[in-house]
Coordinates of N, CA and C in Angstrom, one line a residue:
Chain M
K13 N -32.1 38.9 84.1 CA -31.8 39.3 82.6 C -31.5 38.1 81.7
Q14 N -32.2 38.3 80.4 CA -32.0 37.3 79.6 C -30.9 37.3 78.9
E15 N -30.4 36.3 78.6 CA -29.2 36.0 77.7 C -29.1 34.9 76.7
V16 N -28.8 34.9 75.7 CA -29.0 34.2 74.6 C -27.4 34.0 74.3
T17 N -27.3 32.4 73.9 CA -26.0 31.7 73.8 C -26.1 30.9 72.5
Q18 N -25.3 31.2 71.7 CA -25.1 30.2 70.4 C -24.1 29.4 70.4
I19 N -24.1 28.1 70.0 CA -22.8 27.3 69.8 C -23.3 26.6 68.5
P20 N -22.2 26.2 67.4 CA -20.8 26.9 68.1 C -20.8 28.5 67.3
A21 N -19.6 28.8 67.6 CA -19.7 30.2 67.0 C -19.3 30.4 65.5
A22 N -18.9 29.2 65.1 CA -18.4 28.9 63.8 C -18.2 27.8 63.2
L23 N -18.7 27.5 61.9 CA -18.7 26.0 61.5 C -18.4 26.2 60.1
S24 N -17.6 25.1 59.7 CA -17.2 24.8 58.5 C -17.3 23.3 58.0
V25 N -18.2 23.0 57.3 CA -18.5 21.8 56.5 C -18.6 21.5 54.9
P26 N -18.4 20.3 54.6 CA -18.7 20.2 53.3 C -19.9 20.2 52.7
E27 N -20.2 20.6 51.4 CA -21.4 20.4 51.0 C -22.2 19.3 51.0
G28 N -23.4 19.3 51.4 CA -24.3 17.8 51.5 C -24.4 17.5 52.9
E29 N -23.8 18.1 54.0 CA -23.8 17.4 55.5 C -25.2 18.2 55.9
N30 N -25.6 17.2 57.1 CA -26.8 17.8 57.9 C -26.4 18.4 59.0
L31 N -26.8 19.6 59.3 CA -26.2 20.5 60.3 C -27.0 20.8 61.5
V32 N -26.4 20.9 62.6 CA -27.4 21.4 63.4 C -26.6 22.3 64.6
L33 N -27.5 23.6 64.8 CA -26.9 24.9 65.1 C -27.8 24.9 66.7
N34 N -27.0 25.3 67.6 CA -27.7 25.5 69.1 C -27.7 26.6 69.2
C35 N -29.1 26.9 70.3 CA -29.3 28.3 70.9 C -29.9 28.1 72.2
S36 N -29.3 28.6 73.3 CA -29.9 28.4 74.7 C -30.0 29.8 75.1
F37 N -31.2 29.9 76.3 CA -31.5 31.1 76.7 C -31.7 31.0 78.3
T38 N -31.6 31.8 79.1 CA -31.7 31.9 80.5 C -33.0 31.8 81.1
D39 N -33.9 32.7 80.3 CA -35.4 33.0 81.0 C -36.2 32.4 80.2
S40 N -37.0 31.2 80.5 CA -37.8 30.6 79.7 C -39.2 31.4 79.6
A41 N -39.4 32.4 80.2 CA -40.4 33.5 79.8 C -40.6 34.1 78.7
I42 N -40.6 33.6 77.5 CA -40.6 34.1 76.4 C -42.0 34.0 75.5
Y43 N -42.0 34.9 74.5 CA -43.2 34.8 73.8 C -42.9 34.0 72.5
N44 N -41.8 34.1 71.8 CA -41.6 33.4 70.9 C -40.0 33.2 70.5
L45 N -39.5 32.7 69.8 CA -38.1 32.4 69.3 C -38.0 32.5 67.7
Q46 N -36.9 33.4 67.2 CA -37.1 33.8 65.9 C -35.6 33.4 65.4
W47 N -35.6 32.5 64.3 CA -34.0 32.4 63.6 C -34.0 33.2 62.4
F48 N -32.8 34.0 62.2 CA -32.6 34.7 61.3 C -31.4 34.5 60.6
R49 N -31.3 34.6 59.2 CA -29.7 34.5 58.5 C -29.8 35.9 58.1
Q50 N -27.9 36.1 58.2 CA -27.5 37.5 58.0 C -26.4 37.3 56.8
D51 N -26.3 37.5 55.8 CA -25.4 37.6 54.9 C -24.3 38.9 55.1
P52 N -22.9 38.9 54.8 CA -22.0 39.9 55.5 C -22.3 41.1 54.9
G53 N -22.5 42.3 55.8 CA -22.9 43.6 55.6 C -24.0 43.8 55.1
K54 N -25.0 42.8 55.3 CA -26.6 42.8 55.1 C -27.5 42.7 56.2
G55 N -28.6 43.1 56.2 CA -29.6 42.9 57.0 C -29.9 41.6 57.3
L56 N -31.1 41.5 58.4 CA -31.5 40.3 58.7 C -32.8 39.5 58.0
T57 N -32.7 38.1 57.6 CA -33.9 37.8 56.7 C -34.3 36.8 58.0
S58 N -35.5 36.9 58.2 CA -36.2 35.8 59.1 C -36.5 34.7 58.3
L59 N -36.1 33.5 59.2 CA -36.2 32.3 58.6 C -37.5 31.3 59.0
L60 N -37.3 31.5 60.5 CA -38.3 30.8 61.2 C -38.8 31.5 62.5
L61 N -40.1 31.4 62.9 CA -40.7 31.6 64.0 C -41.4 30.6 64.8
I62 N -40.7 30.5 66.0 CA -41.7 29.3 66.8 C -42.5 30.1 67.9
Q63 N -43.5 30.1 68.0 CA -44.3 30.6 69.2 C -44.0 29.8 70.4
S64 N -44.3 30.4 71.4 CA -43.8 29.5 72.9 C -44.6 28.4 73.1
S65 N -45.8 28.3 72.4 CA -46.7 27.4 72.6 C -46.3 26.1 71.5
Q66 N -45.3 26.5 70.7 CA -45.3 25.5 69.4 C -43.7 24.6 69.9
R67 N -43.7 23.6 69.4 CA -42.5 22.8 69.6 C -41.5 22.8 68.4
E68 N -42.1 22.9 67.3 CA -41.2 23.1 65.9 C -41.8 23.9 64.9
Q69 N -40.8 24.4 63.8 CA -41.1 24.7 62.6 C -40.5 24.3 61.7
T70 N -41.3 24.4 60.6 CA -40.3 23.8 59.2 C -40.7 24.4 57.9
S71 N -39.3 24.9 57.3 CA -39.3 25.5 56.0 C -38.3 24.8 55.2
G72 N -39.0 24.2 54.1 CA -38.3 23.7 53.1 C -36.7 22.7 53.7
R73 N -35.7 23.1 53.6 CA -34.6 22.4 54.4 C -34.4 22.8 55.6
L74 N -35.1 23.6 56.4 CA -35.0 24.0 57.7 C -35.9 23.6 58.7
N75 N -35.5 23.2 60.0 CA -36.3 22.5 60.7 C -35.8 23.3 62.3
A76 N -36.6 24.2 62.6 CA -36.2 24.7 64.0 C -37.4 23.9 65.1
S77 N -36.6 23.7 66.4 CA -37.5 23.1 67.8 C -37.3 24.1 68.6
L78 N -38.1 24.1 69.7 CA -38.0 24.6 70.8 C -38.4 24.0 72.0
D79 N -37.8 24.1 73.2 CA -37.8 23.2 74.4 C -38.0 24.4 75.3
K80 N -38.7 25.1 75.7 CA -38.9 26.3 76.4 C -38.5 25.9 77.9
S81 N -38.8 24.5 78.4 CA -38.6 24.3 80.0 C -37.3 24.1 79.9
S82 N -36.2 23.9 78.9 CA -34.9 23.7 79.2 C -34.0 24.8 78.8
G83 N -34.9 25.7 78.1 CA -34.2 27.1 77.3 C -33.2 26.7 76.2
R84 N -33.8 25.6 75.5 CA -33.0 25.6 74.2 C -33.7 25.8 72.9
S85 N -33.2 25.8 71.6 CA -33.5 25.7 70.5 C -32.5 25.3 69.5
T86 N -32.9 24.3 68.7 CA -31.9 24.2 67.6 C -32.6 24.2 66.0
L87 N -31.6 24.5 65.3 CA -31.8 24.8 63.8 C -31.2 23.8 63.3
Y88 N -31.8 22.9 62.3 CA -31.4 21.8 61.6 C -31.5 22.1 60.1
I89 N -30.4 21.9 59.5 CA -30.4 22.4 58.2 C -29.6 21.1 57.4
A90 N -30.7 20.6 56.6 CA -30.5 19.2 55.7 C -29.9 19.4 54.6
A91 N -29.0 18.7 54.2 CA -28.3 18.5 52.8 C -27.8 20.1 52.7
S92 N -26.9 20.5 53.4 CA -26.3 22.0 53.3 C -25.7 22.2 51.7
Q93 N -25.8 23.6 51.3 CA -25.4 23.8 49.9 C -24.4 24.9 50.2
P94 N -23.3 25.5 49.5 CA -22.8 26.6 49.4 C -23.7 28.0 49.7
G95 N -24.7 28.0 49.1 CA -25.5 29.3 49.2 C -26.2 29.6 50.8
D96 N -26.0 28.2 51.7 CA -26.3 28.3 52.8 C -25.5 29.1 53.7
S97 N -23.9 29.3 53.2 CA -23.2 30.1 53.8 C -23.7 31.5 54.6
A98 N -23.5 31.8 55.6 CA -24.2 32.9 56.4 C -23.8 33.0 58.0
T99 N -24.3 34.1 58.6 CA -24.3 33.9 59.9 C -25.6 33.8 60.4
Y100 N -26.0 32.9 61.2 CA -27.3 32.5 61.6 C -27.6 32.9 63.0
L101 N -28.7 33.8 63.1 CA -28.8 34.4 64.5 C -30.1 34.0 65.2
C102 N -30.1 33.8 66.6 CA -31.0 33.1 67.3 C -31.8 34.2 68.2
A103 N -32.9 34.7 68.3 CA -33.3 35.7 69.3 C -34.7 35.3 69.9
V104 N -34.8 35.6 71.3 CA -36.1 35.5 71.7 C -36.6 36.7 72.4
S105 N -38.1 36.6 72.1 CA -38.9 37.8 72.2 C -39.6 37.6 73.3
A106 N -39.8 38.7 74.4 CA -40.4 38.9 75.6 C -41.4 40.2 75.1
F107 N -42.5 39.9 74.5 CA -43.2 41.2 73.8 C -42.6 41.8 72.7
N108 N -42.3 43.1 73.0 CA -41.6 43.4 71.9 C -40.2 43.7 71.8
K109 N -39.5 43.3 72.6 CA -38.2 43.0 72.9 C -37.5 41.8 72.3
L110 N -36.6 41.9 71.3 CA -35.9 40.8 70.8 C -34.5 40.6 71.2
I111 N -34.0 39.9 72.2 CA -32.7 39.6 72.6 C -32.1 38.7 71.8
F112 N -30.8 38.8 71.2 CA -30.0 38.1 70.2 C -28.8 37.6 71.0
G113 N -28.7 36.3 70.2 CA -27.3 35.5 70.3 C -26.3 36.1 69.6
A114 N -25.0 35.9 69.6 CA -23.9 36.6 69.1 C -23.9 35.8 67.5
G115 N -24.7 34.6 67.5 CA -24.7 34.0 66.1 C -23.6 33.1 65.6
T116 N -24.0 32.0 64.7 CA -23.1 31.3 64.4 C -22.7 31.4 62.8
R117 N -21.7 31.6 62.8 CA -20.9 31.7 61.4 C -20.8 30.5 60.5
L118 N -21.5 30.3 59.6 CA -21.5 28.9 58.8 C -20.9 29.0 57.1
A119 N -19.8 28.4 57.0 CA -19.6 28.2 55.5 C -19.5 26.8 55.3
V120 N -20.2 26.5 54.2 CA -20.2 25.5 53.5 C -19.6 25.6 52.0
H121 N -18.7 24.6 52.1 CA -17.8 24.4 50.7 C -18.0 23.3 49.9
P122 N -17.6 23.9 48.4 CA -18.2 22.8 47.5 C -17.4 21.5 47.4
Chain T
E10 N -36.4 42.7 48.5 CA -36.9 43.7 49.4 C -37.7 43.2 50.5
T11 N -37.4 43.4 51.7 CA -38.4 42.7 52.8 C -39.4 43.4 53.2
G12 N -39.6 44.8 52.7 CA -40.9 45.6 52.8 C -40.5 46.7 53.8
V13 N -39.3 46.7 54.3 CA -38.3 47.6 55.4 C -37.4 48.3 54.7
T14 N -37.4 49.4 54.3 CA -36.2 50.2 53.4 C -35.5 51.2 54.5
Q15 N -34.2 51.1 54.3 CA -33.5 52.1 55.0 C -32.7 52.8 54.1
T16 N -32.4 54.1 54.3 CA -31.7 55.1 53.8 C -30.9 55.9 54.5
P17 N -29.3 56.2 54.2 CA -28.8 55.5 53.4 C -28.4 54.2 53.6
R18 N -27.7 53.5 52.5 CA -27.0 52.3 52.8 C -25.6 52.4 53.7
H19 N -24.9 53.3 53.2 CA -23.5 53.7 53.8 C -23.8 55.0 53.9
L20 N -23.1 55.3 55.0 CA -22.7 56.9 55.6 C -21.4 56.9 56.2
V21 N -20.7 58.1 56.0 CA -19.3 58.1 56.6 C -19.5 59.8 57.1
M22 N -19.3 60.0 58.3 CA -19.6 61.2 59.0 C -18.4 61.6 60.2
G23 N -18.3 62.9 60.0 CA -17.1 63.3 61.0 C -17.8 63.4 62.1
M24 N -17.1 63.6 63.5 CA -17.4 63.8 64.8 C -18.3 65.1 65.0
T25 N -18.1 65.9 64.3 CA -19.1 67.2 64.3 C -20.2 67.5 63.5
N26 N -20.3 66.5 62.7 CA -21.3 66.4 61.7 C -22.7 66.3 62.2
K27 N -23.7 66.5 61.4 CA -25.2 66.0 62.0 C -25.6 65.1 60.6
K28 N -26.2 64.0 60.9 CA -27.1 63.3 59.8 C -28.1 62.6 60.5
S29 N -28.8 62.1 59.4 CA -30.0 61.2 59.9 C -30.3 60.1 59.0
L30 N -30.9 59.1 59.6 CA -30.7 57.8 59.1 C -32.3 57.5 58.9
K31 N -32.8 57.2 57.8 CA -34.3 57.0 57.6 C -34.5 55.7 57.5
C32 N -35.9 55.1 58.0 CA -36.5 54.0 57.9 C -38.0 54.1 57.3
E33 N -38.2 53.1 56.4 CA -40.0 53.5 56.0 C -40.4 51.9 56.0
Q34 N -41.5 51.6 56.4 CA -41.9 50.0 56.4 C -43.4 50.0 55.6
H35 N -43.3 49.2 54.8 CA -44.6 49.2 53.9 C -45.4 47.7 54.0
L36 N -45.3 47.6 55.2 CA -46.1 46.4 55.7 C -47.6 46.7 56.6
G37 N -47.6 48.0 56.9 CA -48.7 48.3 57.7 C -48.7 47.9 59.5
H38 N -47.5 48.0 59.6 CA -47.2 47.4 61.0 C -47.5 48.9 61.9
N39 N -47.2 48.3 63.2 CA -47.8 49.2 64.2 C -46.7 49.6 65.3
A40 N -45.2 48.8 64.9 CA -44.2 49.0 65.8 C -42.9 49.1 65.0
M41 N -42.2 50.2 65.5 CA -40.9 49.9 64.6 C -39.5 50.1 65.4
Y42 N -38.4 49.8 65.3 CA -37.5 49.5 66.4 C -36.3 50.2 65.5
W43 N -35.1 50.7 66.6 CA -33.9 50.7 65.8 C -32.9 49.8 66.8
Y44 N -32.0 49.1 66.0 CA -30.9 48.3 66.6 C -29.4 48.7 66.2
K45 N -28.8 48.3 67.1 CA -27.4 48.6 66.6 C -26.5 47.3 66.5
Q46 N -25.8 47.1 65.3 CA -25.1 45.9 65.7 C -23.4 46.3 65.3
S47 N -22.6 46.2 66.3 CA -21.4 46.4 66.4 C -20.2 45.4 66.0
A48 N -19.2 45.4 65.6 CA -18.5 44.3 65.3 C -18.3 43.6 66.5
K49 N -18.2 42.0 66.5 CA -18.0 41.2 67.5 C -18.9 41.2 68.6
K50 N -20.4 41.9 68.3 CA -21.2 42.1 69.4 C -22.8 41.5 69.0
P51 N -23.4 40.9 69.9 CA -24.8 40.7 69.8 C -25.6 42.2 69.1
L52 N -26.6 42.0 68.4 CA -27.4 43.0 68.3 C -27.9 43.8 69.3
E53 N -28.2 44.9 69.5 CA -28.7 45.6 70.6 C -29.8 46.4 70.5
L54 N -30.8 46.4 70.8 CA -32.1 47.3 70.9 C -31.7 48.5 71.1
M55 N -32.0 49.5 70.6 CA -32.2 50.8 71.1 C -33.2 51.5 71.5
F56 N -34.3 51.4 70.6 CA -35.4 52.4 70.6 C -36.6 51.7 70.3
V57 N -37.8 51.6 70.8 CA -39.0 50.8 70.3 C -39.9 52.1 70.0
Y58 N -40.7 52.1 69.4 CA -41.9 53.1 68.9 C -43.2 51.8 68.9
N59 N -44.3 52.3 69.4 CA -45.4 51.7 69.2 C -46.5 52.6 68.9
F60 N -47.2 52.7 67.9 CA -48.3 53.6 67.3 C -47.6 55.2 67.4
K61 N -46.3 55.0 67.1 CA -45.6 56.6 67.0 C -45.2 57.0 68.5
E62 N -45.5 56.4 69.4 CA -44.9 56.7 70.8 C -43.8 55.7 71.3
Q63 N -43.0 56.5 71.9 CA -41.6 55.8 72.0 C -42.0 55.1 73.5
T64 N -41.7 53.8 73.5 CA -41.8 52.8 74.5 C -40.6 52.2 75.3
E65 N -39.5 52.4 74.4 CA -38.4 51.9 75.0 C -37.2 52.5 74.6
N66 N -36.4 53.1 75.4 CA -34.9 53.6 75.2 C -34.1 53.1 76.0
N67 N -33.1 51.9 75.4 CA -32.4 51.2 76.2 C -31.1 52.1 76.4
S68 N -31.4 52.9 77.4 CA -30.5 53.6 77.7 C -28.9 54.2 76.8
V69 N -29.8 54.7 75.6 CA -29.0 55.2 74.4 C -28.3 56.7 74.8
P70 N -27.2 57.0 74.4 CA -26.6 58.1 74.5 C -27.8 59.1 73.9
S71 N -27.7 60.5 74.2 CA -28.4 61.4 73.8 C -27.9 62.0 72.5
R72 N -26.7 61.7 72.0 CA -26.3 62.0 70.5 C -27.4 61.2 69.6
F73 N -27.9 60.2 70.0 CA -28.7 59.5 69.3 C -30.1 60.2 69.7
S74 N -30.8 60.6 68.7 CA -32.0 61.2 68.6 C -33.2 60.3 67.9
P75 N -34.1 59.7 68.3 CA -35.0 59.1 67.2 C -36.2 60.1 67.2
E76 N -36.9 59.6 65.8 CA -38.1 60.6 65.6 C -39.1 59.5 64.9
C77 N -40.3 59.6 65.2 CA -41.3 58.7 64.2 C -42.6 59.7 63.9
P78 N -42.6 60.1 63.0 CA -43.7 60.9 62.5 C -45.1 60.4 62.5
N79 N -45.0 59.1 61.8 CA -46.1 58.3 61.8 C -45.7 56.8 61.9
S80 N -46.7 55.9 61.6 CA -46.5 54.4 62.0 C -45.5 53.7 60.7
S81 N -45.2 54.7 59.7 CA -44.5 54.0 58.7 C -43.1 54.5 58.6
H82 N -43.0 55.5 59.3 CA -41.4 56.4 59.3 C -40.7 56.3 60.5
L83 N -39.6 56.2 60.2 CA -38.8 56.2 61.4 C -37.4 56.7 61.1
F84 N -37.0 57.7 62.1 CA -35.7 58.2 61.8 C -34.8 58.2 62.9
L85 N -33.5 58.2 62.8 CA -32.5 58.1 63.9 C -31.5 59.4 63.7
H86 N -31.5 60.7 64.1 CA -31.0 61.8 64.3 C -29.4 61.4 65.0
L87 N -28.4 61.9 64.2 CA -26.9 61.7 64.7 C -26.5 63.1 64.7
H88 N -25.9 63.3 66.0 CA -24.9 64.4 66.0 C -24.0 64.3 67.0
T89 N -22.6 64.9 67.0 CA -21.7 64.7 67.7 C -21.3 63.2 67.9
L90 N -21.2 62.5 67.1 CA -21.1 60.9 67.3 C -19.6 60.8 67.6
Q91 N -19.3 59.6 68.2 CA -17.9 59.0 68.4 C -17.4 58.0 67.7
P92 N -16.3 57.8 67.5 CA -15.7 56.8 66.4 C -16.4 55.4 66.9
E93 N -16.5 55.0 68.3 CA -17.2 53.6 68.6 C -18.5 53.7 68.3
D94 N -19.0 54.7 67.7 CA -20.5 54.5 67.3 C -20.9 54.2 65.8
S95 N -19.4 53.7 65.4 CA -19.4 53.1 64.0 C -20.0 51.7 64.0
A96 N -21.0 51.8 63.5 CA -21.7 50.2 63.2 C -22.7 50.0 62.2
L97 N -23.4 48.8 62.0 CA -24.7 48.6 61.3 C -25.9 49.0 62.3
Y98 N -26.7 50.1 61.7 CA -28.0 50.3 62.3 C -29.0 49.7 61.4
L99 N -29.8 48.9 62.1 CA -31.0 48.1 61.6 C -32.1 48.7 62.0
C100 N -33.0 48.8 61.0 CA -34.5 49.2 61.5 C -35.3 47.8 61.1
A101 N -36.3 47.7 62.1 CA -37.2 46.4 62.1 C -38.5 47.0 62.3
S102 N -39.6 46.4 62.0 CA -41.0 46.6 62.3 C -41.9 45.1 62.6
S103 N -42.9 45.4 63.3 CA -43.8 44.2 63.4 C -45.1 44.8 63.9
Q104 N -45.8 43.8 63.7 CA -47.3 44.1 64.1 C -47.6 43.6 65.6
D105 N -47.4 44.3 66.4 CA -47.4 43.7 67.9 C -49.1 44.0 68.3
R106 N -49.5 42.8 69.0 CA -50.7 42.8 69.8 C -50.3 42.6 71.3
P107 N -51.1 43.0 72.4 CA -50.8 42.9 73.4 C -50.7 41.4 73.9
G108 N -49.8 40.7 74.8 CA -49.8 39.7 75.2 C -49.0 38.7 74.3
T109 N -48.6 39.1 73.2 CA -47.9 38.1 72.1 C -46.7 38.9 71.8
G110 N -45.9 38.0 71.1 CA -44.7 38.4 70.4 C -44.7 38.2 69.0
M111 N -44.6 39.1 67.8 CA -45.0 39.0 66.8 C -43.5 38.9 66.2
E112 N -43.7 38.4 64.8 CA -42.4 38.3 64.0 C -42.0 39.7 63.6
K113 N -40.8 39.9 63.9 CA -40.0 41.0 63.3 C -39.4 41.1 62.0
Y114 N -39.5 42.4 61.1 CA -39.1 42.1 59.8 C -37.9 43.1 59.9
F115 N -36.8 42.9 59.3 CA -35.6 43.9 59.4 C -35.3 44.4 58.1
G116 N -34.7 45.8 57.9 CA -34.1 46.3 56.6 C -33.1 45.8 56.4
A117 N -32.3 46.4 55.4 CA -30.9 45.9 55.1 C -29.7 46.6 55.8
G118 N -30.3 47.8 56.8 CA -29.3 48.6 57.4 C -28.4 49.5 56.9
T119 N -28.2 50.5 57.7 CA -27.2 51.7 57.4 C -25.7 51.3 57.7
R120 N -24.8 51.2 57.3 CA -23.4 51.0 57.5 C -22.9 52.6 57.7
L121 N -22.8 52.7 59.0 CA -22.2 54.1 59.4 C -20.9 54.1 59.9
S122 N -20.0 54.9 59.3 CA -18.5 54.9 60.0 C -18.3 56.5 60.3
V123 N -17.8 56.7 61.5 CA -17.6 57.8 62.1 C -16.0 58.0 62.4
L124 N -15.5 59.1 61.7 CA -14.2 59.5 61.6 C -13.7 60.6 62.5

């Protein structure tokens, strides 16, 4: 049974820091891995999708890497801003099933 | 707007009520999903529909009844719910092809409170 773990559970940093959020999964037979952002009480916004054949994806200040063999992904946020404060969710996909981690709650203070 | 619209955004209901959640996707996708997000728990997949056919029921109690009349609309009919069913219910869609996993797009969710 696939299990997804995210570390740390919560993170509080000053503005401007570079951050690394971690995601690990137990079964490497995945189609892709997706990172989402969720603001309090809101739905999910897709940030990055990495197919199983890819090693990384970049979008603006965000960079996500995938090491399928070791069951790990990292989300790198450069030059963090208060607007980045949210919960970040990692999810792995086996065809049409997304299995989610519990998320990392990020607070960036001015 | 993400292309996936959910209504209502908030719903309060008693345990004897019957209500329905609605989801509509404007992305031309062929698959739609219901997820449940409870406090302090990871998102849980409830139902999957491909081309209007239910392909996944993740051991969801029968008091939750999904309906997919076409590829663009998905409903979740609720009856005799319990307080522990209070949660954020999220709808998602994707354009799935055999052998691949495609990006999922989520709606803003319906915040349900069962009294």
